[in-house]
Short mmCIF file of N, CA and C in Angstrom, two decimals:
data_model
loop_
_atom_site.label_atom_id
_atom_site.label_comp_id
_atom_site.label_asym_id
_atom_site.label_seq_id
_atom_site.Cartn_x
_atom_site.Cartn_y
_atom_site.Cartn_z
N MET P 14 0.61 -1.40 0.11
CA MET P 14 0.18 -0.08 0.08
C MET P 14 0.62 1.61 -0.33
N SER P 15 0.89 2.05 -0.65
CA SER P 15 1.83 3.49 -1.14
C SER P 15 1.13 4.21 0.04
N SER P 16 1.74 4.82 0.37
CA SER P 16 1.29 6.38 1.72
C SER P 16 0.97 7.40 1.08
N LEU P 17 -0.51 8.11 1.07
CA LEU P 17 -0.61 9.27 0.84
C LEU P 17 0.30 10.61 0.75
N ARG P 18 0.29 11.28 -0.08
CA ARG P 18 1.17 12.12 -0.36
C ARG P 18 0.43 13.63 0.16
N LEU P 19 -0.19 13.49 -0.49
CA LEU P 19 -1.36 15.08 -0.62
C LEU P 19 -2.70 14.42 -0.33
N GLY P 20 -2.82 14.82 0.83
CA GLY P 20 -4.69 15.14 0.64
C GLY P 20 -5.31 16.36 0.79
N VAL P 21 -5.99 16.70 0.04
CA VAL P 21 -6.64 18.65 -0.24
C VAL P 21 -8.13 18.38 0.88
N ASN P 22 -8.23 18.66 1.73
CA ASN P 22 -9.31 19.32 2.71
C ASN P 22 -10.30 20.14 1.92
N ILE P 23 -10.98 19.66 1.43
CA ILE P 23 -12.17 20.07 0.63
C ILE P 23 -13.88 21.00 1.80
N ASP P 24 -12.99 21.51 3.12
CA ASP P 24 -14.43 22.06 3.88
C ASP P 24 -14.62 23.40 3.44
N HIS P 25 -13.35 23.90 2.97
CA HIS P 25 -14.03 25.41 3.15
C HIS P 25 -14.20 25.82 1.98
N VAL P 26 -13.99 24.77 0.38
CA VAL P 26 -15.32 25.28 -0.54
C VAL P 26 -16.89 25.27 -0.14
N ALA P 27 -17.13 24.22 0.81
CA ALA P 27 -18.48 24.02 1.28
C ALA P 27 -18.73 25.52 2.31
N THR P 28 -17.78 25.65 2.89
CA THR P 28 -17.97 26.85 3.73
C THR P 28 -18.71 28.02 2.93
N LEU P 29 -17.73 28.20 2.26
CA LEU P 29 -18.27 29.60 0.66
C LEU P 29 -19.38 28.82 0.12
N ARG P 30 -20.08 27.57 -0.49
CA ARG P 30 -21.37 27.46 -0.43
C ARG P 30 -22.51 27.68 0.32
N GLN P 31 -21.93 27.40 1.71
CA GLN P 31 -23.39 27.50 2.58
C GLN P 31 -23.55 28.75 2.96
N ALA P 32 -22.33 29.83 3.15
CA ALA P 32 -22.82 31.24 3.50
C ALA P 32 -23.16 31.86 2.08
N ARG P 33 -23.11 31.37 0.89
CA ARG P 33 -23.99 32.20 -0.30
C ARG P 33 -25.51 31.64 -0.38
N TYR P 34 -25.64 30.51 0.15
CA TYR P 34 -26.92 29.48 -0.21
C TYR P 34 -27.37 29.25 0.96
N ALA P 35 -27.41 29.71 2.06
CA ALA P 35 -27.32 29.23 3.68
C ALA P 35 -29.03 28.78 3.49
N THR P 36 -29.75 28.98 3.00
CA THR P 36 -31.24 28.88 3.05
C THR P 36 -31.67 27.65 1.71
N MET P 37 -30.61 27.30 1.10
CA MET P 37 -30.77 26.50 -0.02
C MET P 37 -29.43 25.81 -0.88
N PRO P 38 -28.50 24.81 0.50
CA PRO P 38 -27.77 24.54 -0.36
C PRO P 38 -27.82 23.58 -1.01
N GLU P 39 -29.37 22.65 -1.51
CA GLU P 39 -28.94 21.33 -2.00
C GLU P 39 -29.48 22.43 -3.50
N SER P 40 -29.22 23.59 -3.62
CA SER P 40 -30.14 24.06 -5.01
C SER P 40 -29.18 23.58 -6.39
N LYS P 41 -29.28 23.01 -7.44
CA LYS P 41 -28.11 22.99 -8.65
C LYS P 41 -27.40 24.31 -8.81
N ASN P 42 -27.72 25.57 -8.34
CA ASN P 42 -26.75 26.40 -8.68
C ASN P 42 -26.23 26.98 -7.49
N ALA P 43 -26.51 25.78 -6.53
CA ALA P 43 -25.22 26.28 -5.35
C ALA P 43 -23.77 26.17 -5.56
N GLU P 44 -23.08 27.29 -5.25
CA GLU P 44 -21.83 26.89 -5.95
C GLU P 44 -20.92 27.92 -4.85
N PRO P 45 -19.41 27.58 -4.49
CA PRO P 45 -18.95 26.21 -5.63
C PRO P 45 -18.78 25.11 -4.97
N ASP P 46 -18.74 23.95 -5.74
CA ASP P 46 -19.18 22.68 -5.45
C ASP P 46 -18.00 22.07 -4.74
N PRO P 47 -18.23 21.36 -4.15
CA PRO P 47 -16.88 20.83 -3.52
C PRO P 47 -16.56 19.46 -4.00
N VAL P 48 -17.63 19.42 -4.69
CA VAL P 48 -17.07 18.03 -5.66
C VAL P 48 -16.42 18.49 -7.05
N ALA P 49 -16.66 19.51 -8.00
CA ALA P 49 -15.55 19.89 -8.68
C ALA P 49 -14.66 20.40 -7.89
N ALA P 50 -14.84 20.99 -7.01
CA ALA P 50 -13.27 21.39 -6.11
C ALA P 50 -12.28 20.28 -6.21
N ALA P 51 -12.87 19.08 -5.35
CA ALA P 51 -11.80 17.80 -5.37
C ALA P 51 -11.49 17.56 -6.74
N ALA P 52 -12.15 17.27 -8.08
CA ALA P 52 -11.94 17.04 -9.18
C ALA P 52 -10.81 17.82 -9.88
N VAL P 53 -10.81 19.03 -9.19
CA VAL P 53 -9.56 20.08 -9.92
C VAL P 53 -8.85 19.75 -9.03
N CYS P 54 -8.43 19.24 -7.85
CA CYS P 54 -7.36 18.67 -6.84
C CYS P 54 -6.69 17.80 -7.74
N GLU P 55 -7.69 16.42 -7.80
CA GLU P 55 -7.19 15.44 -8.22
C GLU P 55 -6.44 15.56 -9.55
N ARG P 56 -6.67 16.20 -10.42
CA ARG P 56 -6.23 16.73 -11.40
C ARG P 56 -4.82 17.45 -11.49
N ALA P 57 -4.69 18.20 -10.25
CA ALA P 57 -3.62 18.77 -10.34
C ALA P 57 -2.41 18.26 -9.04
N GLY P 58 -3.07 16.55 -9.19
CA GLY P 58 -2.01 15.91 -8.20
C GLY P 58 -2.08 15.58 -6.77
N ALA P 59 -3.37 15.68 -6.86
CA ALA P 59 -3.51 15.36 -5.12
C ALA P 59 -4.24 13.59 -5.24
N GLN P 60 -3.54 13.13 -3.95
CA GLN P 60 -3.86 11.71 -4.18
C GLN P 60 -4.80 11.26 -3.04
N GLY P 61 -5.62 11.93 -2.57
CA GLY P 61 -6.39 11.89 -1.71
C GLY P 61 -7.42 13.19 -1.68
N ILE P 62 -8.75 13.18 -1.12
CA ILE P 62 -9.31 14.45 -0.80
C ILE P 62 -9.83 14.20 0.91
N VAL P 63 -10.13 15.20 1.06
CA VAL P 63 -10.45 14.66 2.91
C VAL P 63 -11.44 16.10 2.95
N ALA P 64 -12.63 15.48 3.68
CA ALA P 64 -14.02 16.42 4.06
C ALA P 64 -14.60 15.94 5.74
N HIS P 65 -14.52 16.93 6.36
CA HIS P 65 -15.00 16.61 7.46
C HIS P 65 -16.58 16.75 7.40
N LEU P 66 -17.40 15.74 7.58
CA LEU P 66 -18.75 15.88 7.78
C LEU P 66 -19.48 16.22 9.47
N ARG P 67 -19.36 17.00 9.74
CA ARG P 67 -19.62 17.61 11.18
C ARG P 67 -20.98 17.22 11.58
N SER P 68 -21.40 16.83 13.06
CA SER P 68 -22.64 16.46 13.13
C SER P 68 -23.67 18.24 12.83
N ASP P 69 -23.20 19.12 12.90
CA ASP P 69 -24.17 20.28 12.61
C ASP P 69 -24.04 20.62 11.41
N ARG P 70 -23.00 19.85 10.47
CA ARG P 70 -23.55 20.05 9.26
C ARG P 70 -23.14 21.33 8.83
N ARG P 71 -22.19 21.84 9.39
CA ARG P 71 -21.99 23.66 8.98
C ARG P 71 -21.37 23.64 7.87
N HIS P 72 -20.36 22.94 6.90
CA HIS P 72 -20.10 22.80 5.84
C HIS P 72 -20.20 22.08 5.19
N ILE P 73 -19.52 20.85 4.96
CA ILE P 73 -20.29 19.71 4.25
C ILE P 73 -21.57 19.30 4.76
N GLN P 74 -22.09 18.51 3.70
CA GLN P 74 -23.42 17.66 3.94
C GLN P 74 -23.15 16.62 3.52
N ASP P 75 -24.22 15.79 4.12
CA ASP P 75 -23.94 14.51 3.86
C ASP P 75 -24.37 14.11 1.80
N ARG P 76 -24.71 14.81 1.43
CA ARG P 76 -24.69 14.78 0.02
C ARG P 76 -23.44 14.97 -0.94
N ASP P 77 -23.05 15.66 -0.20
CA ASP P 77 -21.20 15.94 -0.47
C ASP P 77 -20.47 15.02 -0.89
N ILE P 78 -20.77 14.38 0.20
CA ILE P 78 -19.82 12.96 0.93
C ILE P 78 -20.38 11.88 -0.10
N GLU P 79 -21.60 11.84 -0.38
CA GLU P 79 -21.87 10.63 -1.27
C GLU P 79 -21.53 11.03 -2.70
N ARG P 80 -21.80 12.59 -3.22
CA ARG P 80 -21.01 12.54 -4.18
C ARG P 80 -19.41 12.50 -4.32
N LEU P 81 -19.04 12.58 -3.36
CA LEU P 81 -17.56 12.61 -3.48
C LEU P 81 -17.27 11.44 -3.82
N ARG P 82 -17.95 10.49 -2.69
CA ARG P 82 -17.75 8.63 -3.11
C ARG P 82 -17.59 8.58 -4.39
N ASP P 83 -19.02 8.65 -4.85
CA ASP P 83 -19.19 8.69 -6.10
C ASP P 83 -18.32 8.58 -7.40
N ASN P 84 -17.92 9.86 -6.99
CA ASN P 84 -16.99 10.62 -8.14
C ASN P 84 -15.52 11.00 -8.12
N ILE P 85 -15.06 10.77 -6.72
CA ILE P 85 -13.32 10.80 -6.92
C ILE P 85 -12.66 9.59 -7.62
N ILE P 86 -11.71 9.99 -7.80
CA ILE P 86 -10.75 8.69 -8.64
C ILE P 86 -9.57 8.44 -7.63
N THR P 87 -9.34 9.22 -6.54
CA THR P 87 -8.65 8.62 -5.49
C THR P 87 -8.91 8.47 -3.89
N LYS P 88 -8.40 9.25 -3.45
CA LYS P 88 -8.93 8.26 -1.70
C LYS P 88 -9.79 9.46 -1.04
N LEU P 89 -10.66 8.89 -0.73
CA LEU P 89 -11.58 10.18 0.39
C LEU P 89 -11.21 9.28 2.13
N ASN P 90 -10.77 10.54 2.42
CA ASN P 90 -10.68 10.32 3.90
C ASN P 90 -11.80 11.31 4.66
N LEU P 91 -12.79 10.93 5.04
CA LEU P 91 -13.44 11.31 5.87
C LEU P 91 -13.16 11.49 7.52
N GLU P 92 -12.83 13.07 7.61
CA GLU P 92 -12.97 13.15 9.35
C GLU P 92 -14.06 13.29 9.55
N MET P 93 -14.02 12.83 10.75
CA MET P 93 -15.67 12.51 11.58
C MET P 93 -15.52 12.90 12.75
N GLY P 94 -16.67 13.40 13.72
CA GLY P 94 -16.72 13.56 15.30
C GLY P 94 -17.56 11.87 15.14
N ASN P 95 -17.15 11.38 16.67
CA ASN P 95 -17.74 9.89 16.80
C ASN P 95 -18.72 9.64 17.92
N THR P 96 -20.31 9.83 17.22
CA THR P 96 -21.29 9.95 17.47
C THR P 96 -21.92 9.14 16.21
N PRO P 97 -22.88 8.47 17.04
CA PRO P 97 -23.58 7.14 16.60
C PRO P 97 -24.55 7.95 15.01
N GLU P 98 -24.64 8.93 14.79
CA GLU P 98 -25.11 9.64 13.31
C GLU P 98 -24.03 9.74 12.38
N ILE P 99 -22.85 9.91 12.76
CA ILE P 99 -22.19 10.19 11.95
C ILE P 99 -21.07 8.77 11.38
N VAL P 100 -21.10 7.88 12.73
CA VAL P 100 -20.67 6.77 12.31
C VAL P 100 -21.47 5.86 11.61
N ASP P 101 -22.75 5.89 11.61
CA ASP P 101 -23.64 5.49 10.21
C ASP P 101 -23.22 5.98 8.71
N VAL P 102 -22.83 6.93 8.96
CA VAL P 102 -22.98 7.64 7.35
C VAL P 102 -21.56 6.93 6.92
N ALA P 103 -20.78 6.67 7.47
CA ALA P 103 -19.40 6.24 7.48
C ALA P 103 -19.79 4.72 6.99
N LEU P 104 -20.10 4.18 8.22
CA LEU P 104 -20.24 2.53 7.84
C LEU P 104 -21.29 2.57 6.43
N ARG P 105 -22.20 3.66 5.74
CA ARG P 105 -22.72 3.76 4.67
C ARG P 105 -21.96 3.71 3.47
N ILE P 106 -21.04 4.97 3.84
CA ILE P 106 -20.07 5.03 2.58
C ILE P 106 -18.77 4.47 2.30
N VAL P 107 -18.21 3.85 3.21
CA VAL P 107 -17.10 3.38 3.43
C VAL P 107 -16.23 4.27 2.47
N PRO P 108 -15.53 5.23 3.88
CA PRO P 108 -14.43 5.81 3.03
C PRO P 108 -13.26 4.94 2.84
N ASP P 109 -12.09 5.44 1.97
CA ASP P 109 -11.18 4.89 2.00
C ASP P 109 -10.06 4.77 3.26
N GLU P 110 -10.43 5.83 3.99
CA GLU P 110 -9.68 6.30 5.55
C GLU P 110 -10.76 7.33 5.90
N ALA P 111 -10.86 7.05 7.46
CA ALA P 111 -11.58 7.55 8.47
C ALA P 111 -10.04 8.07 9.31
N CYS P 112 -10.68 9.34 10.19
CA CYS P 112 -10.03 9.93 11.19
C CYS P 112 -10.90 10.53 11.97
N LEU P 113 -11.26 10.04 13.26
CA LEU P 113 -12.04 10.48 14.56
C LEU P 113 -11.17 12.25 14.68
N VAL P 114 -11.84 13.18 14.80
CA VAL P 114 -11.37 14.19 15.57
C VAL P 114 -12.41 14.95 16.51
N PRO P 115 -12.37 15.61 17.13
CA PRO P 115 -13.22 16.42 18.54
C PRO P 115 -13.72 17.24 17.52
N GLU P 116 -15.16 17.46 18.45
CA GLU P 116 -15.99 18.59 17.73
C GLU P 116 -16.57 19.09 18.43
N LYS P 117 -16.31 20.35 18.76
CA LYS P 117 -16.82 21.01 20.00
C LYS P 117 -17.69 22.48 19.01
N ARG P 118 -19.06 22.74 18.95
CA ARG P 118 -20.23 23.94 18.47
C ARG P 118 -19.32 25.03 18.50
N GLU P 119 -18.93 25.25 19.05
CA GLU P 119 -18.62 26.65 19.41
C GLU P 119 -17.04 27.05 18.63
N GLU P 120 -16.51 25.67 18.17
CA GLU P 120 -15.27 26.22 16.90
C GLU P 120 -15.75 26.97 15.79
N VAL P 121 -14.65 27.35 15.30
CA VAL P 121 -14.87 27.58 13.79
C VAL P 121 -14.53 26.87 12.80
N THR P 122 -13.25 26.38 13.41
CA THR P 122 -12.65 25.09 13.06
C THR P 122 -11.83 24.01 13.97
N THR P 123 -11.47 22.79 13.35
CA THR P 123 -11.26 22.03 14.48
C THR P 123 -9.99 22.32 15.14
N GLU P 124 -10.00 22.41 16.54
CA GLU P 124 -9.04 22.78 16.73
C GLU P 124 -8.48 21.77 17.82
N GLY P 125 -7.17 21.44 18.42
CA GLY P 125 -6.61 20.86 19.03
C GLY P 125 -6.70 19.46 18.34
N GLY P 126 -6.47 18.63 19.47
CA GLY P 126 -6.71 16.87 19.26
C GLY P 126 -7.54 16.14 20.01
N LEU P 127 -7.49 14.85 19.58
CA LEU P 127 -8.48 14.10 20.20
C LEU P 127 -7.65 13.34 21.16
N ASP P 128 -8.18 13.32 22.51
CA ASP P 128 -7.60 13.12 23.79
C ASP P 128 -8.24 11.75 23.68
N VAL P 129 -7.63 10.28 23.35
CA VAL P 129 -8.04 9.01 23.06
C VAL P 129 -8.14 8.72 24.20
N VAL P 130 -7.56 9.25 25.68
CA VAL P 130 -7.30 8.79 26.51
C VAL P 130 -8.61 8.89 27.58
N ALA P 131 -8.87 10.14 27.49
CA ALA P 131 -10.07 10.35 28.53
C ALA P 131 -11.16 9.81 27.70
N HIS P 132 -11.36 9.24 26.05
CA HIS P 132 -12.49 8.85 25.69
C HIS P 132 -12.14 7.67 25.28
N ARG P 133 -11.24 6.93 25.80
CA ARG P 133 -11.18 5.28 25.49
C ARG P 133 -12.60 4.54 25.21
N ARG P 134 -13.05 4.40 26.43
CA ARG P 134 -14.30 3.96 26.28
C ARG P 134 -14.89 3.99 24.97
N GLU P 135 -15.63 5.12 24.55
CA GLU P 135 -16.20 5.55 23.23
C GLU P 135 -15.55 5.04 22.08
N LEU P 136 -14.21 5.22 22.30
CA LEU P 136 -13.58 5.59 20.93
C LEU P 136 -13.15 3.72 20.72
N GLU P 137 -12.98 2.78 21.50
CA GLU P 137 -12.83 1.52 21.42
C GLU P 137 -14.20 1.07 20.61
N ALA P 138 -15.48 1.39 21.31
CA ALA P 138 -16.91 1.04 20.73
C ALA P 138 -17.17 1.27 19.30
N THR P 139 -16.75 2.18 18.54
CA THR P 139 -16.79 2.91 17.32
C THR P 139 -15.61 2.10 16.78
N ILE P 140 -14.12 2.29 17.36
CA ILE P 140 -13.35 1.41 16.34
C ILE P 140 -13.55 -0.31 16.30
#
């Protein structure tokens, strides 16, 4: 198995879309499109696409993850909180890689790391 050298996170592409189309992110005209951005990244040499499906869906949406899974030609790395709802999405989508990350609603973006010692029991159940 070759190691990933460049994975591009497309969350902020979705952040722009959500800001522009806050009331209708599923519109056909909603842009920029994270899946189109992922395709550009792959054509430019990225070996993987990273997307964080947050519990609050503040940027990447379930449909984005589904479309990424169906359209990217490299690897999909799903960043995810350790919640039953998001774990269910991961099990349905089957990303190439999954990365458990901490989530706090007050954060603008994920800050800090996941305290695996403090959350050992919950993480064991998921892993």
